[in-house]
PDB file of N, CA and C in Angstrom:
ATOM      1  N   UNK A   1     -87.382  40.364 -82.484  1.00  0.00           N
ATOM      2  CA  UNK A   1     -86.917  41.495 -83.254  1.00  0.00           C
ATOM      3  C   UNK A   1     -87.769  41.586 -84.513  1.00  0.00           C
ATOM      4  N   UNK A   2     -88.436  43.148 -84.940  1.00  0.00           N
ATOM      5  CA  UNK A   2     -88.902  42.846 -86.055  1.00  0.00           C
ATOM      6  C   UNK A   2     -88.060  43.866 -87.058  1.00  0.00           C
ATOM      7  N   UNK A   3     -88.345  43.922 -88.072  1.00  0.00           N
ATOM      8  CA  UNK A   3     -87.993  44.727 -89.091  1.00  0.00           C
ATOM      9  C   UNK A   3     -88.204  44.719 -90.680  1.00  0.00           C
ATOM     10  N   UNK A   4     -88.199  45.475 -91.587  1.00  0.00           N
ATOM     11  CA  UNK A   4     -88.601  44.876 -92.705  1.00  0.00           C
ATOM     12  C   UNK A   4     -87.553  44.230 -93.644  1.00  0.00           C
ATOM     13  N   UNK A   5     -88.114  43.587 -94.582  1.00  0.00           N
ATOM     14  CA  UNK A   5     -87.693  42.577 -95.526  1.00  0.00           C
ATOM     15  C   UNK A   5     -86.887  43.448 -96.403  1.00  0.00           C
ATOM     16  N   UNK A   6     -85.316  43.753 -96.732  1.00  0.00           N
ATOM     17  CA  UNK A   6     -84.520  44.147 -97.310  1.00  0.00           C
ATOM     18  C   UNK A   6     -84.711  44.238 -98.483  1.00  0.00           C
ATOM     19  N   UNK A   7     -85.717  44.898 -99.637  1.00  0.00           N
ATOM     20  CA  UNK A   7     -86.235  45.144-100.449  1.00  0.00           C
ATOM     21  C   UNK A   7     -87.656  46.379-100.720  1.00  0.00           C
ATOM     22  N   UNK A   8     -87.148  47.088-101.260  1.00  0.00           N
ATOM     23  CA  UNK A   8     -87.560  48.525-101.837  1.00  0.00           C
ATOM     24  C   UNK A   8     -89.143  47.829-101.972  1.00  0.00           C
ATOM     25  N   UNK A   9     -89.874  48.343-101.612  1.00  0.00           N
ATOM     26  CA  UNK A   9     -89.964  50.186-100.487  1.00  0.00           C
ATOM     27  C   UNK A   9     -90.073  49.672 -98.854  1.00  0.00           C
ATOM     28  N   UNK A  10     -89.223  48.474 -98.667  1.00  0.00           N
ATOM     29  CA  UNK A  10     -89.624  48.507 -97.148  1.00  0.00           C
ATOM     30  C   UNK A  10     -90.447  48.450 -96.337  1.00  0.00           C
ATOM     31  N   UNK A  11     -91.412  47.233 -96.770  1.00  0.00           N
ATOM     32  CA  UNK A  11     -92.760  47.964 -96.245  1.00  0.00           C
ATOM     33  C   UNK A  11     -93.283  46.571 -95.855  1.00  0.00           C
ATOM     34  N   UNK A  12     -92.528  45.071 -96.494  1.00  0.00           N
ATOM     35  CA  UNK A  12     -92.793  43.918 -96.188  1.00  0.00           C
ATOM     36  C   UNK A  12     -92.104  43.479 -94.666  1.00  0.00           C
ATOM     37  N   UNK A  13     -93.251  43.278 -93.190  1.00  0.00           N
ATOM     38  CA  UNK A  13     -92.198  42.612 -92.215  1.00  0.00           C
ATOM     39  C   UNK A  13     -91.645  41.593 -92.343  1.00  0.00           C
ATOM     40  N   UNK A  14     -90.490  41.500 -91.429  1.00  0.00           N
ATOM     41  CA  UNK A  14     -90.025  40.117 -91.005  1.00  0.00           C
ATOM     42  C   UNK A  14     -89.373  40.568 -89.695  1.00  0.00           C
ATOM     43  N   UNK A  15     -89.809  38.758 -88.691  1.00  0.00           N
ATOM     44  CA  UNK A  15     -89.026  39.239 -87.703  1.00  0.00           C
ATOM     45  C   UNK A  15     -88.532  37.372 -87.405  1.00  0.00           C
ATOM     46  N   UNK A  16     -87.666  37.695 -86.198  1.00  0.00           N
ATOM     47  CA  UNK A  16     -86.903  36.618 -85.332  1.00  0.00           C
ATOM     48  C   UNK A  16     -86.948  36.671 -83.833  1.00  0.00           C
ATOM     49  N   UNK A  17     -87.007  35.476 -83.673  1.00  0.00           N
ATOM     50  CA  UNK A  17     -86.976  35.136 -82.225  1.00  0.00           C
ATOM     51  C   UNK A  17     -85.488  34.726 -81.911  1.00  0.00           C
ATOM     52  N   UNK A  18     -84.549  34.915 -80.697  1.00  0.00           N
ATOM     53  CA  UNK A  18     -83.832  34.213 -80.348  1.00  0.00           C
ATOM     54  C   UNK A  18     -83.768  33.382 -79.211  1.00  0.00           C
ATOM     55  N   UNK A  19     -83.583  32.043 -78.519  1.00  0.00           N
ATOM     56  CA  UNK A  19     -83.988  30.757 -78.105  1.00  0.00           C
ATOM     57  C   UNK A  19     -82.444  30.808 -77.577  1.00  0.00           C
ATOM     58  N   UNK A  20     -81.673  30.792 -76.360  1.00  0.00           N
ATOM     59  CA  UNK A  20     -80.950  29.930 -75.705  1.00  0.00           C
ATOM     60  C   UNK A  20     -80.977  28.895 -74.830  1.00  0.00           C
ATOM     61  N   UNK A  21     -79.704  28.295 -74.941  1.00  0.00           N
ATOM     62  CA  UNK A  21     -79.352  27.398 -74.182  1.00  0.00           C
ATOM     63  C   UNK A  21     -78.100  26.944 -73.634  1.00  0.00           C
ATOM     64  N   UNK A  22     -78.225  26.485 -72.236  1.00  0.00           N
ATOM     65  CA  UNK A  22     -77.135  26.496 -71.770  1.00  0.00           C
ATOM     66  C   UNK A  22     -76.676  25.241 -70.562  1.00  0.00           C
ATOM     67  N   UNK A  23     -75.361  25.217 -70.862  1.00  0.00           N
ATOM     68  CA  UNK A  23     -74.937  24.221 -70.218  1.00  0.00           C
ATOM     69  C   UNK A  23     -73.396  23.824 -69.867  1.00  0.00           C
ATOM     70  N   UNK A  24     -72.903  23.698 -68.874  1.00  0.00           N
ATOM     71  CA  UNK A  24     -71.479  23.642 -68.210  1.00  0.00           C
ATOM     72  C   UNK A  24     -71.010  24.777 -68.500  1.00  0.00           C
ATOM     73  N   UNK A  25     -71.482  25.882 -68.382  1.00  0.00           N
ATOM     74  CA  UNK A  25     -70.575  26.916 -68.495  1.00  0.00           C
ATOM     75  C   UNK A  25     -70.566  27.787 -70.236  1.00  0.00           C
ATOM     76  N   UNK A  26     -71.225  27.169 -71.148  1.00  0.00           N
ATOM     77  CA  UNK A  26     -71.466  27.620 -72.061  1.00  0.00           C
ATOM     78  C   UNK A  26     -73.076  27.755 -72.858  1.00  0.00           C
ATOM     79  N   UNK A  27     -72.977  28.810 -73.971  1.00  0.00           N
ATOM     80  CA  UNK A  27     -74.576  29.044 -73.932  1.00  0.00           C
ATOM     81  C   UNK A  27     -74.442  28.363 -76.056  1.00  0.00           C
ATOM     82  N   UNK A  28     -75.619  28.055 -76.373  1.00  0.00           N
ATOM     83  CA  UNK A  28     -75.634  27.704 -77.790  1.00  0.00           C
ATOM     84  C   UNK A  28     -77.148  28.917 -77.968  1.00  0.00           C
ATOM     85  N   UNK A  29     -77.322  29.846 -79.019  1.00  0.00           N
ATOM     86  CA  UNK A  29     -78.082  30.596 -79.765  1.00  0.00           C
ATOM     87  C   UNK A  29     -78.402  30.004 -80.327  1.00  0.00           C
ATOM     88  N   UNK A  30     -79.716  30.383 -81.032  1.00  0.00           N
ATOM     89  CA  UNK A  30     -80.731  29.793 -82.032  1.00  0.00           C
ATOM     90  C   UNK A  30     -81.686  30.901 -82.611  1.00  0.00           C
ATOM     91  N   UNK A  31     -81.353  31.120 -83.679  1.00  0.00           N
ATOM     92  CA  UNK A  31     -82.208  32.209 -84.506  1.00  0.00           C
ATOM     93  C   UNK A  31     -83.716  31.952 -85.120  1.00  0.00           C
ATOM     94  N   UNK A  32     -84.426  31.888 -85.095  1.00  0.00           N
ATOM     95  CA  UNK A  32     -85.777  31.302 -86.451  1.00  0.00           C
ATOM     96  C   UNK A  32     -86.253  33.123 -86.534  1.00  0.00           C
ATOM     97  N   UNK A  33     -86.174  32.964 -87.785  1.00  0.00           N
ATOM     98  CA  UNK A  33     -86.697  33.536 -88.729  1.00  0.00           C
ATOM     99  C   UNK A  33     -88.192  33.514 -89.440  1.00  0.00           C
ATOM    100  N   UNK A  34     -88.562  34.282 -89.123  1.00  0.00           N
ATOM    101  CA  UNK A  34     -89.706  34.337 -90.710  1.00  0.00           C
ATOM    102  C   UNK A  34     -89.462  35.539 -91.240  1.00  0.00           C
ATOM    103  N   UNK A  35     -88.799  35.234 -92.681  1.00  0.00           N
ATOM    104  CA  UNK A  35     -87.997  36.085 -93.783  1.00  0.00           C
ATOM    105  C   UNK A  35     -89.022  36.794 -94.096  1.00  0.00           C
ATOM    106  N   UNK A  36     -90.228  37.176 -94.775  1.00  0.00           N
ATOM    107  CA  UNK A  36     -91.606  37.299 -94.975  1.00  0.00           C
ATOM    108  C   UNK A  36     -91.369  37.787 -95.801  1.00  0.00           C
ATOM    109  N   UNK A  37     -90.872  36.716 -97.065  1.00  0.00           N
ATOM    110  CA  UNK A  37     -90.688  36.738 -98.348  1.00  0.00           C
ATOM    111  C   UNK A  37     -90.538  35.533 -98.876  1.00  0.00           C
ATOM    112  N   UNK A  38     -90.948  34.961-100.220  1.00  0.00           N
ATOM    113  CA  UNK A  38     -90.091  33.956-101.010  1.00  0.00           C
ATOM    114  C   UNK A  38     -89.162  34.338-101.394  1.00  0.00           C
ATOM    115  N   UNK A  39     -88.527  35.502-101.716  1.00  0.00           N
ATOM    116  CA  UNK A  39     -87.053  35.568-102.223  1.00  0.00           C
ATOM    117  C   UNK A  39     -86.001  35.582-101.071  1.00  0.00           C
ATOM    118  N   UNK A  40     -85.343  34.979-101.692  1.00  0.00           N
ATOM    119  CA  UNK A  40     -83.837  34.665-100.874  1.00  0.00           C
ATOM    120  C   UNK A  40     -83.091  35.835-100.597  1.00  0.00           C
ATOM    121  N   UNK A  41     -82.777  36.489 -99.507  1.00  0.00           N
ATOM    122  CA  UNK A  41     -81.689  37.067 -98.687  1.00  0.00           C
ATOM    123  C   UNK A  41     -80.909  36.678 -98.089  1.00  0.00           C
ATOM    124  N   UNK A  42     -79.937  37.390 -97.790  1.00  0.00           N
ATOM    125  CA  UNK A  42     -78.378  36.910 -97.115  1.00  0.00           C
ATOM    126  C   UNK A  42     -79.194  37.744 -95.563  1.00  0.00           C
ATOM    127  N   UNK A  43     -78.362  36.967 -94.143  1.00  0.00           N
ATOM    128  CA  UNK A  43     -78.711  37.164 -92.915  1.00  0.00           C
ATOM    129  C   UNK A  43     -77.802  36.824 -92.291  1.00  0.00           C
ATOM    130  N   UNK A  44     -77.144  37.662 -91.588  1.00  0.00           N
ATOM    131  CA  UNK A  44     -76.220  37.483 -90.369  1.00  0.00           C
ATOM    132  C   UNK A  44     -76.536  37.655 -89.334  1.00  0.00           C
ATOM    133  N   UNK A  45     -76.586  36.932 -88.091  1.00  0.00           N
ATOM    134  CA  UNK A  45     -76.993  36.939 -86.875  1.00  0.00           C
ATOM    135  C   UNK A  45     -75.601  36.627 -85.851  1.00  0.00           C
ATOM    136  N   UNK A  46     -75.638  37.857 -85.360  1.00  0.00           N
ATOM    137  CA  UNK A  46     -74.180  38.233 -84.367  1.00  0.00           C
ATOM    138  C   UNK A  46     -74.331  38.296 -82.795  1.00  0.00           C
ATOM    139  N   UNK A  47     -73.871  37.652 -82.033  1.00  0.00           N
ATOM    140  CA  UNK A  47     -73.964  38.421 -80.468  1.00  0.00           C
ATOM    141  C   UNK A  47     -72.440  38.974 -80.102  1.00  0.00           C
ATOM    142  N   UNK A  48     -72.755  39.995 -79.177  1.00  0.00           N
ATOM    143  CA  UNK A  48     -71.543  40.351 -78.432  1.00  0.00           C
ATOM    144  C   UNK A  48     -72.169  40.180 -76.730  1.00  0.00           C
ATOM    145  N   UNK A  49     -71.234  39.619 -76.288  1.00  0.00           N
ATOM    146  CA  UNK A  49     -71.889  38.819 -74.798  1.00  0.00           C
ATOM    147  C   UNK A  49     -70.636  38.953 -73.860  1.00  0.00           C
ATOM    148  N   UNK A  50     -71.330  39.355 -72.585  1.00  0.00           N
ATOM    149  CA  UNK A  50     -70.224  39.719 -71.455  1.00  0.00           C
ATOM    150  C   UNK A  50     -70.704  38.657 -70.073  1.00  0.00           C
ATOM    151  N   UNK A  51     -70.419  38.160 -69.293  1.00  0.00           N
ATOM    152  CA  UNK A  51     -70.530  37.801 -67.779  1.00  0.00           C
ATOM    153  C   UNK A  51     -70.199  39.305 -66.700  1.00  0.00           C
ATOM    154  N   UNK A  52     -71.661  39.116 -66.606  1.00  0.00           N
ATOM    155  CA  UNK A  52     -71.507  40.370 -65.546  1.00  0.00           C
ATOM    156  C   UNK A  52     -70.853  39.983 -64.315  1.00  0.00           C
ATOM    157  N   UNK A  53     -70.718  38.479 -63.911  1.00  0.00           N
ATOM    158  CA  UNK A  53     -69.932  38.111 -62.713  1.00  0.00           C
ATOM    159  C   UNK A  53     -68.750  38.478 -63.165  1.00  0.00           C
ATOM    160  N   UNK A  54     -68.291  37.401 -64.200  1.00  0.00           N
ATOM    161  CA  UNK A  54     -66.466  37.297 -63.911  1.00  0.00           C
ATOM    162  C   UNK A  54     -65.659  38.514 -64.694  1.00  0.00           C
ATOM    163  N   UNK A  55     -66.617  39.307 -65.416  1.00  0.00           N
ATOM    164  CA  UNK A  55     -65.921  40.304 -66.258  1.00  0.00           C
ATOM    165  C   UNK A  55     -65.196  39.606 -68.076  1.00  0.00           C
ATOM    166  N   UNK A  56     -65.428  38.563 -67.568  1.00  0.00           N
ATOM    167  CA  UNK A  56     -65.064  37.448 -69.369  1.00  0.00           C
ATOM    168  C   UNK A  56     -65.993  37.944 -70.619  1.00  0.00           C
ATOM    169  N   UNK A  57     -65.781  38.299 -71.842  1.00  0.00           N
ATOM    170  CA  UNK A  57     -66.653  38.321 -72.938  1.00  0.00           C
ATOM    171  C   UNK A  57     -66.368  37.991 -74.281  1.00  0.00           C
ATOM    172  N   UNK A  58     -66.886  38.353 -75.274  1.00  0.00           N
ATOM    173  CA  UNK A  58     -66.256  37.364 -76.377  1.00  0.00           C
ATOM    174  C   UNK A  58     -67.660  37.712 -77.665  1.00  0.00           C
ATOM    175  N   UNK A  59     -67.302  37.415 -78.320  1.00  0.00           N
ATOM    176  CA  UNK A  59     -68.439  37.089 -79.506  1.00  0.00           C
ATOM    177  C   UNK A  59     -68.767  36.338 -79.999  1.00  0.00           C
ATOM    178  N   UNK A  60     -69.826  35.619 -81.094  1.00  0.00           N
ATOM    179  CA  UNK A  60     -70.131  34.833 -81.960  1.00  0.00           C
ATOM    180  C   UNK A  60     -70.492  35.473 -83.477  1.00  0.00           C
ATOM    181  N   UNK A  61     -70.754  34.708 -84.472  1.00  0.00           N
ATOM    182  CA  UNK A  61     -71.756  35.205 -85.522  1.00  0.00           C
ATOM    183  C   UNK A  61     -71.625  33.775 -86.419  1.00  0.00           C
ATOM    184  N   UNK A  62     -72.815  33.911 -87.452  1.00  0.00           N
ATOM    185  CA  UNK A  62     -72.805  32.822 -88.474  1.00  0.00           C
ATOM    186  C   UNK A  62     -73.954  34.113 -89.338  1.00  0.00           C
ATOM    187  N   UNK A  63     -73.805  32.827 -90.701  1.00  0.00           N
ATOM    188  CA  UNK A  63     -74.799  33.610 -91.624  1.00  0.00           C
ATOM    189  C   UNK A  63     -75.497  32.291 -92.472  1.00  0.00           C
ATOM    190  N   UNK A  64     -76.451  32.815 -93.472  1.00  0.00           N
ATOM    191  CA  UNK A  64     -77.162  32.305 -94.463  1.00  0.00           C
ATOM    192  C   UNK A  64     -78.110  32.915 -95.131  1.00  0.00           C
ATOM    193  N   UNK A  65     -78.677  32.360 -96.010  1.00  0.00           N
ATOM    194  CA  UNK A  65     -79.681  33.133 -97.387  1.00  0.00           C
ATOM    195  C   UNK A  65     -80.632  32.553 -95.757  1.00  0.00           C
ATOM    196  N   UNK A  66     -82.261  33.511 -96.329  1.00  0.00           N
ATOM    197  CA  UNK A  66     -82.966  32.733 -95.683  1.00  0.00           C
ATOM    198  C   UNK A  66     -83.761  33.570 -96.733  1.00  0.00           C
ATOM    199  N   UNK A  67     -85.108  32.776 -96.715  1.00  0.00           N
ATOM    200  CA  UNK A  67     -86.669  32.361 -97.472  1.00  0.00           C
ATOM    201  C   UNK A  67     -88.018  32.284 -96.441  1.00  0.00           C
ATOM    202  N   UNK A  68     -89.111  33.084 -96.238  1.00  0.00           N
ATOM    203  CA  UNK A  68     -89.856  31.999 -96.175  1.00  0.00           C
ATOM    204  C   UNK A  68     -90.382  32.384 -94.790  1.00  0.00           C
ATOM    205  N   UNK A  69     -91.328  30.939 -94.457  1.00  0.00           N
ATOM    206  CA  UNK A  69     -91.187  31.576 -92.754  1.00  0.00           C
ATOM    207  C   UNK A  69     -90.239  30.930 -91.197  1.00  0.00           C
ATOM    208  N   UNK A  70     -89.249  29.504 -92.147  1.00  0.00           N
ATOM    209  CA  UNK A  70     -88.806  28.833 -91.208  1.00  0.00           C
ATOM    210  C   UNK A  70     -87.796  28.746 -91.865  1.00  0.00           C
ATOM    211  N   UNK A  71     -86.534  29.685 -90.659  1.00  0.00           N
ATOM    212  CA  UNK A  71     -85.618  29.363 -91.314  1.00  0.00           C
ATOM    213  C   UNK A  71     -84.300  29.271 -89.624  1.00  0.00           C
ATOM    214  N   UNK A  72     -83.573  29.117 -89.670  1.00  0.00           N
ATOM    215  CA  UNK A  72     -82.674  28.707 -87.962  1.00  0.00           C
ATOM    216  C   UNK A  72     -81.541  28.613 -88.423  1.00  0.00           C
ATOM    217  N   UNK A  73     -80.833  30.284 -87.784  1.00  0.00           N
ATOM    218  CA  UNK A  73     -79.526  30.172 -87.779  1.00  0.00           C
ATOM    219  C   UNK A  73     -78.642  30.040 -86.375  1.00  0.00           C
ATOM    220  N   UNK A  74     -77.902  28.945 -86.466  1.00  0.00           N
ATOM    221  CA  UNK A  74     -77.000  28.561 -84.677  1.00  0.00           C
ATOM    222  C   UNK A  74     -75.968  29.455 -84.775  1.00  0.00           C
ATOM    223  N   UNK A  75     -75.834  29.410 -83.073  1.00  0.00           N
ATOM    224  CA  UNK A  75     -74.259  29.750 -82.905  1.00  0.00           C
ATOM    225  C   UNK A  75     -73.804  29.206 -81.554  1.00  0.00           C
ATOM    226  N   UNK A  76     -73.492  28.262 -81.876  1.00  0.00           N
ATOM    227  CA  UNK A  76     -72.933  27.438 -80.821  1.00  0.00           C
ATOM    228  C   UNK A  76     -70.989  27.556 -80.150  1.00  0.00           C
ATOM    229  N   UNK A  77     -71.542  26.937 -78.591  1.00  0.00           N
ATOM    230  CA  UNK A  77     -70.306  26.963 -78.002  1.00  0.00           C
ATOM    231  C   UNK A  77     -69.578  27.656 -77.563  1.00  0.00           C
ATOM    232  N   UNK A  78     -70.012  28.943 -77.178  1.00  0.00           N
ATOM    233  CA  UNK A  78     -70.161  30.524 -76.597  1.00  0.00           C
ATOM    234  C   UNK A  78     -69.521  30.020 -75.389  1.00  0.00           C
ATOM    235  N   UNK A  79     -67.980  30.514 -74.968  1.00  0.00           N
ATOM    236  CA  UNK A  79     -67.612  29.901 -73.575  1.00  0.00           C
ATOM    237  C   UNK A  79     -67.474  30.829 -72.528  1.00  0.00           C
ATOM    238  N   UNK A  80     -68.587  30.978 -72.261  1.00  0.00           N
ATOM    239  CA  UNK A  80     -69.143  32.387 -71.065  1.00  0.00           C
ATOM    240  C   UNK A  80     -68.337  32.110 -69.520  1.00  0.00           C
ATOM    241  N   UNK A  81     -69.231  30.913 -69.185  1.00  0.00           N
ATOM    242  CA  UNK A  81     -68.589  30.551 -67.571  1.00  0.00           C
ATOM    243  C   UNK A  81     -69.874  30.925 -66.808  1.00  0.00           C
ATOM    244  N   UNK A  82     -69.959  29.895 -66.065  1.00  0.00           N
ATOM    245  CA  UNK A  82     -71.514  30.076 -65.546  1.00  0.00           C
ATOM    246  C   UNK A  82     -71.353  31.518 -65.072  1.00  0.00           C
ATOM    247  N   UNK A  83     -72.647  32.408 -65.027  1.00  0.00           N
ATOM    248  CA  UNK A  83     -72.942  33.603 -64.399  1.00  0.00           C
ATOM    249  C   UNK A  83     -73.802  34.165 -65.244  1.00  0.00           C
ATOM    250  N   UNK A  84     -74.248  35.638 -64.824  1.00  0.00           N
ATOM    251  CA  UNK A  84     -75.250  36.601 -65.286  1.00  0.00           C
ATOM    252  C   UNK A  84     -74.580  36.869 -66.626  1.00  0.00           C
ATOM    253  N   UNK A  85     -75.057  36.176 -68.237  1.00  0.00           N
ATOM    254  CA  UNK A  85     -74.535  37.011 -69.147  1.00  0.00           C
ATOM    255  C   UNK A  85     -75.229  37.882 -70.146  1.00  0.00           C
ATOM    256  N   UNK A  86     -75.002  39.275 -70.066  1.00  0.00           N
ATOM    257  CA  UNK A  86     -75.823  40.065 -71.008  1.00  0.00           C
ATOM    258  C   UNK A  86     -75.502  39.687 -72.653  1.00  0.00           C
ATOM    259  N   UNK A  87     -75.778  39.803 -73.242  1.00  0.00           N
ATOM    260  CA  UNK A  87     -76.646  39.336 -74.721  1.00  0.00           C
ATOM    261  C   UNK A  87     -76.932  40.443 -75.361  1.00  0.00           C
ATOM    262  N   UNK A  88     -76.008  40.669 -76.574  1.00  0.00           N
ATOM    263  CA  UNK A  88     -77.000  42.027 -77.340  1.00  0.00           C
ATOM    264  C   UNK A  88     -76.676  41.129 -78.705  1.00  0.00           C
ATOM    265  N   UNK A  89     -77.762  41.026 -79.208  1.00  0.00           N
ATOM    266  CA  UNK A  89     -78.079  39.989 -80.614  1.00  0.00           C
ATOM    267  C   UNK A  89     -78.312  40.967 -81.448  1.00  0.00           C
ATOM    268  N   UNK A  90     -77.660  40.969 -82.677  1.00  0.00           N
ATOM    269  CA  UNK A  90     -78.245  41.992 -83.723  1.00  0.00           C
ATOM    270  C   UNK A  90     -77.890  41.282 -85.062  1.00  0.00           C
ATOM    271  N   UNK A  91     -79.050  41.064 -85.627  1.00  0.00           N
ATOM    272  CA  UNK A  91     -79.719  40.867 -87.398  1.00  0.00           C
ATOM    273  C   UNK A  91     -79.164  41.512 -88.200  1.00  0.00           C
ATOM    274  N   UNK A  92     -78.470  41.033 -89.626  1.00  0.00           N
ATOM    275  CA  UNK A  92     -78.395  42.068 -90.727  1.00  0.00           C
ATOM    276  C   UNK A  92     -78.860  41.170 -91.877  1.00  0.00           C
ATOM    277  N   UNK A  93     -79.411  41.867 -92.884  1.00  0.00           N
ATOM    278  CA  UNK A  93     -80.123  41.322 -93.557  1.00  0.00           C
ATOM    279  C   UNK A  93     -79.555  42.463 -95.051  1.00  0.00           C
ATOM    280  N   UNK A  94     -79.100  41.639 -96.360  1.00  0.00           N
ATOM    281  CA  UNK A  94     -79.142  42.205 -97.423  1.00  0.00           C
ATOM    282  C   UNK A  94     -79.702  41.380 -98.360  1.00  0.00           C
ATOM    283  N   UNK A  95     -80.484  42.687 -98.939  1.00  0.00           N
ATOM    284  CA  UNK A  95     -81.093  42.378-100.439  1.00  0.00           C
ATOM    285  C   UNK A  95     -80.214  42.300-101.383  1.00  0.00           C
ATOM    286  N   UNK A  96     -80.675  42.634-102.571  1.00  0.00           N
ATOM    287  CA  UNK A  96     -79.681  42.992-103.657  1.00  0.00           C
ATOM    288  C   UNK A  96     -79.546  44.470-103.635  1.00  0.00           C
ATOM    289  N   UNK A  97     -78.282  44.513-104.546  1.00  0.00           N
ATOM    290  CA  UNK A  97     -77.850  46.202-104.734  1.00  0.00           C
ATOM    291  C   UNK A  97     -77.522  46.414-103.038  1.00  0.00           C
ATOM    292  N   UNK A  98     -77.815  47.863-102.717  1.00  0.00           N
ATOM    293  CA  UNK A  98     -77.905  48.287-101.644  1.00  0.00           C
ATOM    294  C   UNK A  98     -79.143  48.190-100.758  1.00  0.00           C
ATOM    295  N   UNK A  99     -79.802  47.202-100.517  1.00  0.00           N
ATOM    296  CA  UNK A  99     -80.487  47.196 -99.749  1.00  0.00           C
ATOM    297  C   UNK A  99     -80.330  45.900 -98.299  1.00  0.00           C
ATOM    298  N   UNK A 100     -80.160  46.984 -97.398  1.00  0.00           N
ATOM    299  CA  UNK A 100     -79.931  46.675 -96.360  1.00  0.00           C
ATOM    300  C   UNK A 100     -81.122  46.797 -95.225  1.00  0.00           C
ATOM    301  N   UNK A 101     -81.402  46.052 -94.309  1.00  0.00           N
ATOM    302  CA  UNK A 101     -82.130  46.151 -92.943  1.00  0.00           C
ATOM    303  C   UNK A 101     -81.629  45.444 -92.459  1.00  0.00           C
ATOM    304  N   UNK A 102     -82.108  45.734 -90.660  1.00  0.00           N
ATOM    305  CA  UNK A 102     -81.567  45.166 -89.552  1.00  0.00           C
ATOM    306  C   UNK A 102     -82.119  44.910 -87.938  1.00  0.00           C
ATOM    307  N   UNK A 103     -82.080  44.368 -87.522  1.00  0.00           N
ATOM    308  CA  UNK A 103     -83.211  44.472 -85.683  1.00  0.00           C
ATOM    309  C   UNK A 103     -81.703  43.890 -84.991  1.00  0.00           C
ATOM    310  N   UNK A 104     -82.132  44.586 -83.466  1.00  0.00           N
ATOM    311  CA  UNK A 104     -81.173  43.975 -82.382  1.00  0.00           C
ATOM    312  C   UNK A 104     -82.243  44.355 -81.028  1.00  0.00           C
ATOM    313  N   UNK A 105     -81.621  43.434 -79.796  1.00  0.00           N
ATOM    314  CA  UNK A 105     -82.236  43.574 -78.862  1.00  0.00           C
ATOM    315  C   UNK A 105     -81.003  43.441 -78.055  1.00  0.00           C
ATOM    316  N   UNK A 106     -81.121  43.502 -76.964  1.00  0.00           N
ATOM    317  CA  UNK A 106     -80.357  42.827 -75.808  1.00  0.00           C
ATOM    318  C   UNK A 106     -81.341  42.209 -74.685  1.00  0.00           C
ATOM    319  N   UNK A 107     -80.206  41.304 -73.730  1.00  0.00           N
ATOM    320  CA  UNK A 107     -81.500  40.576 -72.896  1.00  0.00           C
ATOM    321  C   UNK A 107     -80.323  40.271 -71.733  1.00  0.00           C
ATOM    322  N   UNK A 108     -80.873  39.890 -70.507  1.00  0.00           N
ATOM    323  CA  UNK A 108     -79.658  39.402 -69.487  1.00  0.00           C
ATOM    324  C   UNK A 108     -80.202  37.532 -69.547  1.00  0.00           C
ATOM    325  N   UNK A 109     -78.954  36.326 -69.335  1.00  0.00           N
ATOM    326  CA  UNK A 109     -79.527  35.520 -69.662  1.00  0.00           C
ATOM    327  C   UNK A 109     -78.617  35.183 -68.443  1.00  0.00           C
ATOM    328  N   UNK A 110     -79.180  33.399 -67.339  1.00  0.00           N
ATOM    329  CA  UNK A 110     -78.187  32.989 -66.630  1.00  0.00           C
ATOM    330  C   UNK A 110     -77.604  31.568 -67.089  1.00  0.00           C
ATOM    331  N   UNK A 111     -76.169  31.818 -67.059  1.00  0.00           N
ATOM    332  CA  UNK A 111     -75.749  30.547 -67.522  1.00  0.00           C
ATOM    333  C   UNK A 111     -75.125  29.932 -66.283  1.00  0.00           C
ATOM    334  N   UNK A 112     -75.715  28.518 -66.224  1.00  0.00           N
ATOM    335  CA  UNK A 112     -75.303  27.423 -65.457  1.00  0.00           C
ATOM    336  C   UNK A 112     -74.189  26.825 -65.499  1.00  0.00           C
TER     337      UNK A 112
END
């Protein structure tokens, strides 16, 4: 996901990769970041996730400042149930005042 760095005029990127994993029936997320900034922002990284087999879904989210170009936010313990689960991950990112940006993707992932 890319998008820019939550600070006027918008024009600095940053993006994230997201990294799963999975096991007995549940998946753990992994965010890294490169903020592509030294100043500190607030970042929330959310999924909303379904099993296209069993019809089960559910959410996650966590947050933190992030800096820089290495930064990894988890979200562990997602209790899917093995099968096909779609994944729509979406970023929010605030500056100060009102400044806001954001990236999302979706992806189909299989959990074991």
């Amino acid at each position: 996901m890319s998008y820019p760095v939550p600070v006027e005029p918008f024009q600095t990127p940053a993006s994230s990769e997201v990294f799963a994993i999975s096991a007995n029936g549940s998946i753990d997320l992994k965010l890294h970041t490169n903020a592509g900034t030294d100043f500190a922002y607030d970042q929330k990284f959310s999924v909303n996730w379904a099993n296209l087999d069993t019809g089960r879904s559910g959410v996650g989210d966590t947050s933190a400042q992030v800096k820089g170009p290495d930064n990894t936010l988890t979200i562990t313990g997602l209790e899917t149930k093995p099968g096909r689960i779609l994944l729509n991950l979406n970023v929010f990112n605030h500056g100060e005042g009102q400044n806001y940006t954001n990236g999302e993707c979706s992806a189909e992932y299989q959990v074991s």
